[in-house]
Structures are given as C-alpha cells and as structure tokens.
CSV table of C-alpha atoms in Angstrom, one decimal:
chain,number,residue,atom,x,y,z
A,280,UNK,CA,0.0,0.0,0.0
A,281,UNK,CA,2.9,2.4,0.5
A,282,UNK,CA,4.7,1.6,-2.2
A,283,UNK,CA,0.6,2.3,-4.5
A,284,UNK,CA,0.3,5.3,-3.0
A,285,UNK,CA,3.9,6.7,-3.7
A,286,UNK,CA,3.7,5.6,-6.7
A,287,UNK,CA,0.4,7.1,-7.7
A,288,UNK,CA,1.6,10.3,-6.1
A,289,UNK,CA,4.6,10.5,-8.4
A,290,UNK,CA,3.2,9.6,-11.5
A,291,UNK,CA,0.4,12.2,-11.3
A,292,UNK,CA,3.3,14.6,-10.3
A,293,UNK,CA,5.3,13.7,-13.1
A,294,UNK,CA,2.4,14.3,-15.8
A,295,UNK,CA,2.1,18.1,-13.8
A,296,UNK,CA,5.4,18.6,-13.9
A,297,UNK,CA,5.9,17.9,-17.4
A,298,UNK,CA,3.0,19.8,-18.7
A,299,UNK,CA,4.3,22.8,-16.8
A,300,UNK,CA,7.8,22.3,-18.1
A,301,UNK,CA,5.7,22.6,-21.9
A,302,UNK,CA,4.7,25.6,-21.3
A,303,UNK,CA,7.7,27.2,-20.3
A,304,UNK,CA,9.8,25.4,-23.3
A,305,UNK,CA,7.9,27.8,-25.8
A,306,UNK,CA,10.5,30.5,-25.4
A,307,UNK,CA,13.2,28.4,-24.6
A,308,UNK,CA,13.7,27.2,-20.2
A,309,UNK,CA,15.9,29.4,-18.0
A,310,UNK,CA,16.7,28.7,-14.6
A,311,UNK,CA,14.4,30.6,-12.6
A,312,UNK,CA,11.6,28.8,-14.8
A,313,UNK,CA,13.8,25.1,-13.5
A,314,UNK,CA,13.8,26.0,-10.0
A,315,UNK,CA,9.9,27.2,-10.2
A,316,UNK,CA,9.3,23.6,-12.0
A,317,UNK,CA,11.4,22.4,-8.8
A,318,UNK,CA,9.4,23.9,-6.1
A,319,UNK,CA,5.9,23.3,-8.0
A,320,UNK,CA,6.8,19.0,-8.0
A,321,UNK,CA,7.4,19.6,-4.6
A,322,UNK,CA,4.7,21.3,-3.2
A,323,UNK,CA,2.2,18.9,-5.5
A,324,UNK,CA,3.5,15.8,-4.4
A,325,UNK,CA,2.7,16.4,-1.0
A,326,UNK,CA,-0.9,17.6,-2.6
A,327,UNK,CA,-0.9,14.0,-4.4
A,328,UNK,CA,0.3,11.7,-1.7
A,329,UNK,CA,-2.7,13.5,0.7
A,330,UNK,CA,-5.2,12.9,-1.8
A,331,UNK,CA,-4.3,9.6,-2.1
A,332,UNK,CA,-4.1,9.0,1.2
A,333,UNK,CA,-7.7,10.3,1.5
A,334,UNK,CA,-8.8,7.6,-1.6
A,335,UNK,CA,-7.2,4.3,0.3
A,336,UNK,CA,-9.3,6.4,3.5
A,337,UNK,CA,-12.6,6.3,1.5
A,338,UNK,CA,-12.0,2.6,0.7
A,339,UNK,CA,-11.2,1.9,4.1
A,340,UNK,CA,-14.0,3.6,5.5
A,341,UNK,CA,-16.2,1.8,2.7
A,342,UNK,CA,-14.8,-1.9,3.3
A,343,UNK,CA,-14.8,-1.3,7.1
A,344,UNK,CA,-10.9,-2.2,7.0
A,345,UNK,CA,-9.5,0.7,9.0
A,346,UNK,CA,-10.5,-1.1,12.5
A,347,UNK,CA,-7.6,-0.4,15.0
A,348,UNK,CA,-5.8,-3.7,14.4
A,349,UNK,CA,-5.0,-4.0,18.4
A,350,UNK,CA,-6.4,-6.9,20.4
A,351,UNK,CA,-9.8,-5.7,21.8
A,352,UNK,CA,-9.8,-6.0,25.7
A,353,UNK,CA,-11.7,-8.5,27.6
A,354,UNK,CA,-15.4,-7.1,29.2
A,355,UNK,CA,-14.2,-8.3,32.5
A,356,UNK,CA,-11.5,-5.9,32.6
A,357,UNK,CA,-13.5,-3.1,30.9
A,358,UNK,CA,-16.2,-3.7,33.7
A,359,UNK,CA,-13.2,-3.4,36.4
A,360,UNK,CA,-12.2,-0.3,35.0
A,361,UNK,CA,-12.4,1.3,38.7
A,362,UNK,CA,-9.3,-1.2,39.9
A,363,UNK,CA,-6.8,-0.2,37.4
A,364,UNK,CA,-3.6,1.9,37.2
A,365,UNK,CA,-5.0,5.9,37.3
A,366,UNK,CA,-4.0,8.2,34.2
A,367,UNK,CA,-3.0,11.3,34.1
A,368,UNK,CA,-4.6,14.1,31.9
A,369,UNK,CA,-2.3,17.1,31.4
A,370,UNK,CA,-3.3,20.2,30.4
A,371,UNK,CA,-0.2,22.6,29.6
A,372,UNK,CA,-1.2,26.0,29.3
A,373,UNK,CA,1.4,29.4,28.3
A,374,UNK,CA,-0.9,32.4,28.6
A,375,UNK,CA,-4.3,31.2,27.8
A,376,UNK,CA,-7.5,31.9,27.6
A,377,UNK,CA,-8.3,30.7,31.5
A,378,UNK,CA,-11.5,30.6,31.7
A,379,UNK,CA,-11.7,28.8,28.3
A,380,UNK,CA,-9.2,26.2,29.8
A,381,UNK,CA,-11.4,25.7,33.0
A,382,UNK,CA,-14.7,25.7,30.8
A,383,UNK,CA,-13.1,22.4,28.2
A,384,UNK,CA,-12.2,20.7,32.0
A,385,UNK,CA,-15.0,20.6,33.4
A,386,UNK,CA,-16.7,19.8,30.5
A,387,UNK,CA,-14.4,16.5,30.2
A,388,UNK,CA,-14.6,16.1,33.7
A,389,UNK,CA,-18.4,15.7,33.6
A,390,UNK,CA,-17.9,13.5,30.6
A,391,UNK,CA,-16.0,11.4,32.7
A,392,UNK,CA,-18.6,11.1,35.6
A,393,UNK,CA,-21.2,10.3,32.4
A,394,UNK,CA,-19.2,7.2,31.9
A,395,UNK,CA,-18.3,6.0,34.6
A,396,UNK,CA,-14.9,6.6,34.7
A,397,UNK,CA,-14.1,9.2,36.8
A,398,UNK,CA,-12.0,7.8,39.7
A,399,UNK,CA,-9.5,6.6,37.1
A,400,UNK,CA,-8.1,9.7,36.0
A,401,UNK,CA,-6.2,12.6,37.5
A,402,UNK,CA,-6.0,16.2,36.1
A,403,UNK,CA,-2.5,18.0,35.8
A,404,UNK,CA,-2.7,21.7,34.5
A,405,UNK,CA,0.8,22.5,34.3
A,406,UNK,CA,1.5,26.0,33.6
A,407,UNK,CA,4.0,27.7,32.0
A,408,UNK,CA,3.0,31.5,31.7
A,409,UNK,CA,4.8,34.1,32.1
A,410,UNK,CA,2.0,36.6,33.0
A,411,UNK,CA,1.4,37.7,36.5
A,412,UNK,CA,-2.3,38.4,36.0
A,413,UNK,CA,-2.5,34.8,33.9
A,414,UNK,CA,-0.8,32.8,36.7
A,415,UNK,CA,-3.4,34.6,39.6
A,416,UNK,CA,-6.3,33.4,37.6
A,417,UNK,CA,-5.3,29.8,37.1
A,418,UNK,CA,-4.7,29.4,40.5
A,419,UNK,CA,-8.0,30.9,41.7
A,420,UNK,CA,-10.0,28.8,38.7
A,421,UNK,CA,-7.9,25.7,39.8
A,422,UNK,CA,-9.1,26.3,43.5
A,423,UNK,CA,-12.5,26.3,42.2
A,424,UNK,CA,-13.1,23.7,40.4
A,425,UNK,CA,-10.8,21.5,43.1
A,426,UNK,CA,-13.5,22.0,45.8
A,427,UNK,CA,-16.4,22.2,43.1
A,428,UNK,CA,-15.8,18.3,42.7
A,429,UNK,CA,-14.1,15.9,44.5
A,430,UNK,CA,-14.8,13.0,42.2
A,431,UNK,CA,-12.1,13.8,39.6
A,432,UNK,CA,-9.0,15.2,41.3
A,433,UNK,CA,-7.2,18.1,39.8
A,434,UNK,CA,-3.8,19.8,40.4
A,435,UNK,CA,-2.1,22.8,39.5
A,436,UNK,CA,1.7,23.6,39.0
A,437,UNK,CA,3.3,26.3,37.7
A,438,UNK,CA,6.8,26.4,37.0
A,439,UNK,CA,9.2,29.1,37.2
A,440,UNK,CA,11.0,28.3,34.0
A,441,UNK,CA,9.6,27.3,30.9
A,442,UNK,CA,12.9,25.7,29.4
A,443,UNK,CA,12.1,23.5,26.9
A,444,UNK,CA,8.7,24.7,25.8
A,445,UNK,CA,6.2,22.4,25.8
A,446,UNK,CA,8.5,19.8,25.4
A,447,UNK,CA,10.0,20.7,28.5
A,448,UNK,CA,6.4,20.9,30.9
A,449,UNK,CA,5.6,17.7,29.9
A,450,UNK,CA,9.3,16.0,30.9
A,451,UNK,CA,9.3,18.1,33.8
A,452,UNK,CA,5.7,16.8,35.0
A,453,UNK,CA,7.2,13.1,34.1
A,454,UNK,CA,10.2,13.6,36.5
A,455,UNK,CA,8.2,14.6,39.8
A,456,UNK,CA,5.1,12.4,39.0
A,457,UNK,CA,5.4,10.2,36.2
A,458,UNK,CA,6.6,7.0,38.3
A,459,UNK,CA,2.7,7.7,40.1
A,460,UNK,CA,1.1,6.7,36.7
A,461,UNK,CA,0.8,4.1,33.8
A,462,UNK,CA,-0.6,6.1,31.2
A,463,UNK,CA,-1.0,9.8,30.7
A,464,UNK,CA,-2.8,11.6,27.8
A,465,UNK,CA,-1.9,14.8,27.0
A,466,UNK,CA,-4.4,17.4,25.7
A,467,UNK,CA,-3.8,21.1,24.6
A,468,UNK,CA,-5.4,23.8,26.6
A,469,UNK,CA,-8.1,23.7,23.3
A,470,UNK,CA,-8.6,19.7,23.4
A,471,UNK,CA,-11.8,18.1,24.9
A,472,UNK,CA,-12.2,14.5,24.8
A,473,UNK,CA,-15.4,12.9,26.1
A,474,UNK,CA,-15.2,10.6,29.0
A,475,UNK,CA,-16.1,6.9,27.2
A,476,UNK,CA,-13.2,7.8,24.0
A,477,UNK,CA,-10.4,8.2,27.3
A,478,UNK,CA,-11.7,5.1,29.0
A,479,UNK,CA,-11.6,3.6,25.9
A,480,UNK,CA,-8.1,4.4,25.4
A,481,UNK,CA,-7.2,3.3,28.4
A,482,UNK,CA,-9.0,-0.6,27.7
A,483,UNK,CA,-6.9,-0.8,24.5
A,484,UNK,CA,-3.5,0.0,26.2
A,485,UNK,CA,-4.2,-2.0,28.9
A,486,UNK,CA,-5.0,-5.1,26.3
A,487,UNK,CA,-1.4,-4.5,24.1
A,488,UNK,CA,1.5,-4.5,26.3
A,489,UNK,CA,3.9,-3.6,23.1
A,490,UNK,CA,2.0,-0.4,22.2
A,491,UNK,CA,3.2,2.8,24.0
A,492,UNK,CA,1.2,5.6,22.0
A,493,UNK,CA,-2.1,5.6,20.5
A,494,UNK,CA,-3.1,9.0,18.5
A,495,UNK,CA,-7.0,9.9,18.9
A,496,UNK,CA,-7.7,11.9,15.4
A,497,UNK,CA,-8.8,15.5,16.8
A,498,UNK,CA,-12.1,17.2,14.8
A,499,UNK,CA,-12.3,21.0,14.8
A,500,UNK,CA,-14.8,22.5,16.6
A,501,UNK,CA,-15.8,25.9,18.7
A,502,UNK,CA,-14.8,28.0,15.2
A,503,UNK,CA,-16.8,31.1,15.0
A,504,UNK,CA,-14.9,33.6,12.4
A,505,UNK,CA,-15.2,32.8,8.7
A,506,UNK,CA,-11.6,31.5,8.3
A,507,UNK,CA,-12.2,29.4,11.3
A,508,UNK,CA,-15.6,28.0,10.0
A,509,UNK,CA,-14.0,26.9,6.7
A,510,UNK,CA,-11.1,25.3,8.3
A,511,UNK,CA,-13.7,23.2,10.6
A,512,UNK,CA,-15.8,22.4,7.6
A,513,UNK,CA,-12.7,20.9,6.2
A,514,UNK,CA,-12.0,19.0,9.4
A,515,UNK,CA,-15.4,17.5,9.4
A,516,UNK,CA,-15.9,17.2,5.6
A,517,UNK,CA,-12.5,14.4,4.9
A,518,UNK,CA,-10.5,14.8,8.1
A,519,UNK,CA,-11.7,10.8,9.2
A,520,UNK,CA,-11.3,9.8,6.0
A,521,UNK,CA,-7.6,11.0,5.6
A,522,UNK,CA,-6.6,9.8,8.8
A,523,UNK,CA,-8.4,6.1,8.2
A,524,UNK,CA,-6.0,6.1,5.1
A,525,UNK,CA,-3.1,7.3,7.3
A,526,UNK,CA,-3.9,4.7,10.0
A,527,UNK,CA,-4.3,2.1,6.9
A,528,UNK,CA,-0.4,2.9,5.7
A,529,UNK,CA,1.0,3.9,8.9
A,530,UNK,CA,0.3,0.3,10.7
A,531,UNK,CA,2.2,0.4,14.1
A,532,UNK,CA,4.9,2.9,12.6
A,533,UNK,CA,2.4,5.5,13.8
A,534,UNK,CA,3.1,9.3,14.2
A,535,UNK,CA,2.1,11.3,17.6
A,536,UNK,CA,0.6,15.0,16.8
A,537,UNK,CA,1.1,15.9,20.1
A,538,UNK,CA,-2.0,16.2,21.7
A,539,UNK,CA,-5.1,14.0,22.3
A,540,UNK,CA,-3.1,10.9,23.1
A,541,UNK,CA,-2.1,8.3,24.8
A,542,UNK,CA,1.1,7.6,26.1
A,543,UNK,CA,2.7,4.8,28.6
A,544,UNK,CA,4.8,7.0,30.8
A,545,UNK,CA,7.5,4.3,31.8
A,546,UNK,CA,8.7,3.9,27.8
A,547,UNK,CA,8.3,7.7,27.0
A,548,UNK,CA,10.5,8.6,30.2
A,549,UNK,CA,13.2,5.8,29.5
A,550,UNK,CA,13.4,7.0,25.7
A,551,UNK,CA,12.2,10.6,24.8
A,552,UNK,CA,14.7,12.9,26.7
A,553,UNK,CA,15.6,15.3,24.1
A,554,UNK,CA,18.8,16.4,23.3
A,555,UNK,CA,19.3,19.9,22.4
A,556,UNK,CA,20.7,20.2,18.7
A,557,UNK,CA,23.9,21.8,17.7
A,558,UNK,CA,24.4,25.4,16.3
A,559,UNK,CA,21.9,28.4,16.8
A,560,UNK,CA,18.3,28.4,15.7
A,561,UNK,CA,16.0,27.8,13.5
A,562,UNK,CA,18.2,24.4,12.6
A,563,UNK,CA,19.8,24.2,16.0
A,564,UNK,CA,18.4,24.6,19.7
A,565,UNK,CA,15.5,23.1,21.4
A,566,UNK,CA,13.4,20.9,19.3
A,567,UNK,CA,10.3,22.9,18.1
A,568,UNK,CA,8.2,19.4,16.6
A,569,UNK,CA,9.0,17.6,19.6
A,570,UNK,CA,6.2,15.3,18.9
A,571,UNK,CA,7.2,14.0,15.8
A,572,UNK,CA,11.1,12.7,17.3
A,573,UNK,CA,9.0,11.6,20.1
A,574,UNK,CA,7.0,8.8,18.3
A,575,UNK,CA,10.1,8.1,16.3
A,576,UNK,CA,12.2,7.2,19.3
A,577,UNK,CA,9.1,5.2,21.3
A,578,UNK,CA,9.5,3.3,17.5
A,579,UNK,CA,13.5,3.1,18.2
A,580,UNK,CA,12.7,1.6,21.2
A,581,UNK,CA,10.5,-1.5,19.7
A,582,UNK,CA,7.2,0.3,21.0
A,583,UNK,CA,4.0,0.2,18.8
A,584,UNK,CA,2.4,3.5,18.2
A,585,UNK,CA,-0.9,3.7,16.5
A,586,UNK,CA,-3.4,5.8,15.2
A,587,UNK,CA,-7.0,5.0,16.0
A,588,UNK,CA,-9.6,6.9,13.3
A,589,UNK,CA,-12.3,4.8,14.8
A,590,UNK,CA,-12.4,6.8,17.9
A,591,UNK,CA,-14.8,9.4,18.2
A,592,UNK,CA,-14.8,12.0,20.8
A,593,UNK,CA,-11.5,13.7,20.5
A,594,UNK,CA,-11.7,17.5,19.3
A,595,UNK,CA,-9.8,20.6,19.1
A,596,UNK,CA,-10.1,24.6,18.3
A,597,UNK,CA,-8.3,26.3,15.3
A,598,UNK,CA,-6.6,29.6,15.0
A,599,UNK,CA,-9.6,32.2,14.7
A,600,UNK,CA,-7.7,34.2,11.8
A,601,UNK,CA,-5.0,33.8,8.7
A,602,UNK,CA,-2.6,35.5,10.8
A,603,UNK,CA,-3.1,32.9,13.9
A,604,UNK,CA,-2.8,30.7,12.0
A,605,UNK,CA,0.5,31.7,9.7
A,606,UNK,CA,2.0,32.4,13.3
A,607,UNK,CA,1.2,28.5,13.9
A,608,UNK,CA,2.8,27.2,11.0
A,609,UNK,CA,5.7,29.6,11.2
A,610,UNK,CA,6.6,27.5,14.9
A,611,UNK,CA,5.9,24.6,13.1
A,612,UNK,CA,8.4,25.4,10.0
A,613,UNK,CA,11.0,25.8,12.6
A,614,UNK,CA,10.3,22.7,13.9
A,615,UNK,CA,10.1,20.2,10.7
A,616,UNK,CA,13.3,22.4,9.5
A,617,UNK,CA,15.0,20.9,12.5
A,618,UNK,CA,14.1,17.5,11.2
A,619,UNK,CA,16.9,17.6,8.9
A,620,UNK,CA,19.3,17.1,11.6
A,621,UNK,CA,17.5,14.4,12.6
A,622,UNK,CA,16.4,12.4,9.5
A,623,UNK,CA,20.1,9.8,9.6
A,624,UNK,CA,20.0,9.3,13.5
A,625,UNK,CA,21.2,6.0,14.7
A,626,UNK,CA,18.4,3.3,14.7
A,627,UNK,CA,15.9,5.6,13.7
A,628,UNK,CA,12.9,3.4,11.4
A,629,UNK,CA,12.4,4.1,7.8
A,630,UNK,CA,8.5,5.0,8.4
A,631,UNK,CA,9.8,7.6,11.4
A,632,UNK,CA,12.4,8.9,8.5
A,633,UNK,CA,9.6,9.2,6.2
A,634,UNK,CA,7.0,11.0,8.8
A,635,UNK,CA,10.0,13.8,9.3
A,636,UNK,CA,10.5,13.7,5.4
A,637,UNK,CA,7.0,14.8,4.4
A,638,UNK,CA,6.4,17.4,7.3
C-alpha cells in the first residue's frame, strides 16, 4: 500500500510537472523557470500523496478495514475499570484563555462522571506562563473547580522556568510524578475528549502491552470567524477519511501529533529525553516538533504506536484568523526544519524517517 500510494503520487506529479515544463519550453527554459518547475513537484507531491491518502481512507472507511488492528480488551476488565492503574490528563497551558481552559475541564470532567470513569483519572494543569495576572487566575479557577468536585481530582503547578517549551512541561511533569502513573494523555489547553473515547483508550492499552502511543484523530470544533468556520468544515468534511488512510499505511509505525493521546509514561521517560541540537536556531536549539522525534524514538525503542480513526470524541479549536494561524505554521516550519538534523539518527525506522521527510 505504500509503495501504491507513492507511486500514484509520483506519477500524477510527473504528468504536472511535465506539462508545466511545456509551457515554459515555448520561449526556450531558463533557470528561474527550473527552480519554479522544482518547487511546483514539490509542493504537488505532497498535494498527491494526501489525496491519495484520503482515496485508500474512503476505501477503508467503505470496506470497514480501517478497525484499529490491536487486540480488543476483555469485558471483564472493561467492567473493572475502577481497579486499574490511574491516568493522568495534562493540560499545559502558556498564557491562555483561562477561563476557556477551566470551561473544556469541566466539560471532560463531567464526561467522565457520564461514563463511569471518573476515579481513574487525575487532572494536571501544568503552567508555564509568564503573565502575573495569567498565573493569579489559574490558581483561583484551579481552587474552584478543586472544591467544586471531588470525584475527579485536579492539580495545579506552575513552573518558574519554561525551558524546553512544551517539550519541556511535559518531561518536567514526568520527572516529579510520572513514576505515580501508567498512562497519561496529554491534551492542549483547546482539546476536549469525552469521557467513554479516554476510557476507551485506556481498555486498548491495557490489552497491548507492546503499544506505547495511540493517537485519537482530533475534529475541529468551537470556530466562530469565517476562516475558522472553513477550516472546521474541512475537518469535518475528509478529516476521518484522511486519517483512516493514514492509519491504513501507517500500521504500528504511527506518528504522535502531540496532543489528544495516549502515552505509557515508563517507555516515554526511559526514551524521549531530548537532546538539544547543535548550532543556533531555526536548525539548532531546542526541538520545536518535539512530537514527531518523540514517536520516532518510542519506534527506536521496539514500542508500537498507532493511530485510532475509529475513535470518536476527540476534538480541538483552530486559529480564529489567517494571521493565527501563519504564526502556527511559522513555529511549526521551525520545527520540521530541525528535522533535517534528525532524518540519519542512529536506529531511527524508515517510516519515522519518512514522517519527518513529508512534514
């Protein structure tokens, strides 16, 4: 199926390509005109190999072939969900939108209660903002909702130094409480997840000892402005369907996008330290895409990670304007440009290589 899809997104690229390269051979090809044929095969192979993806997704949605291939767990341990290791949910946060933050908690919190699964999670909102007035108002919103309800416990932490970004909050959070926890599932401060999708979760990792990640596919939603809207139609419109074709080629050589997942905390502290890269930024540094090198080193390792399309119940907002959301991607250029350090790192798996390549 990889080698189909790569091959159908080259060929249709190579018929572009070539019709461009017509054109320009009217008046004779110079080499701006080369390097513009250049860039255009690059940018419309990655336009090919999504929309191909997206075809094997139809068909897999179709046949019903995209089913997480991970052995189901048994209803006697689903029904003693309550006895099982607790996961934690962490919520980093840098200068939000607190009451927005507190509002998507409770909201999963109640969710939990819905289905039964509250006493097997605990909430971590680990901050790393810098603003006085931010920090006073997660604190008093934390202190509220901890003696609104004591059926899902919730704790607060800010820390003095953000080194390490995101990155950085969740490895700190691993090295004074991960050895407390099995599994932990990390959410941006704009994730929800309903209560059943995270105790599912939980069932599948407790049934497959080998896998230490499993990716829930995020839906927008919460858009109000027009940009916002379209981007959420989008989402909604072929987002399942692209990621059942990504789970259908990815297999257990899966990719972790950071959020809305599921993680076994022993492997990810014993193999995703990251090392800080040579040279001066944007190639060297602190590792911007941390999730990407993440997933590739849990792979290193001999961990499965998976995608599960299947799942519904995982969400997420998107940048309210075109300017949000070019600030976004600019982060995220830095990041994949580090990637190029990191693409011939010892023992890395071609499908990790490959998950760096096309970012």
């Amino acid at each position: 199926q990889r080698r189909l899809i790569l091959g159908l997104a080259l060929s249709i690229t190579a018929v572009a390509a070539t019709r461009l390269l017509a054109i320009f051979r009217v008046d004779g090809v110079s080499l701006l005109e080369v390097a513009l044929i250049t860039v255009f095969a690059l940018l419309f192979a990655l336009i090919a190999i999504s929309f191909w993806v997206a075809c094997l997704g139809a068909h897999a949605l179709w046949t019903r072939s995209f089913d997480l291939p991970l052995r189901e767990p048994h209803e006697a341990a689903v029904a003693s969900r309550a006895g099982r290791p607790r996961t934690a949910l962490l919520v980093p946060v840098y200068n939000e939108n607190v009451v927005e933050v507190f509002a998507r908690i409770q909201a999963i919190r109640e969710s939990l209660r819905e289905a039964g699964a509250e006493t097997g999670f605990d909430f971590f909102v680990l901050s790393d903002s810098t603003d006085a007035e931010s920090r006073t108002a997660e604190e008093a919103s934390w202190r509220r909702a901890r003696d609104a309800d004591k059926g899902v416990r919730i704790f607060y932490r800010h820390r003095a130094e953000n080194t390490g970004h995101k990155s950085g909050n969740i490895a700190d959070f691993c090295r004074n409480w991960g050895a407390t926890y099995d599994y932990m599932v990390v959410l941006d401060a704009d994730s929800l997840m309903t209560g059943s999708t995270l105790a599912r979760l939980v069932d599948l990792m407790d049934a497959n000892p080998r896998t230490a990640l499993i990716q829930a596919a995020p839906l927008l939603v919460g858009s109000e402005t027009l940009f916002a809207r379209s981007q959420q139609f989008a989402s909604w419109a072929y987002g399942r369907m692209f990621a059942a074709g990504l789970a259908t080629l990815q297999g257990p050589d899966g990719n972790y996008w950071g959020h809305n997942a599921i993680m076994r905390v022993r492997p990810f502290m014993e193999n995703c330290g990251l090392p800080i890269l040579a040279g001066r930024p944007p190639l060297g540094g602190e590792i911007m895409s941390h999730d990407f090198v993440e997933a590739a080193l849990l792979r290193r390792a001999g961990w499965e990670v998976w995608m599960a399309p299947e799942l519904d119940g995982s969400y997420e907002a998107s940048p309210p304007t075109l300017i949000d959301h070019l600030k976004r991607d600019r982060r995220w250029c830095q990041g994949n440009l580090q990637h190029i350090k990191l693409l011939f790192a010892q023992g890395l798996r071609m499908p990790s290589r490959l998950h760096m390549i096309d970012q």
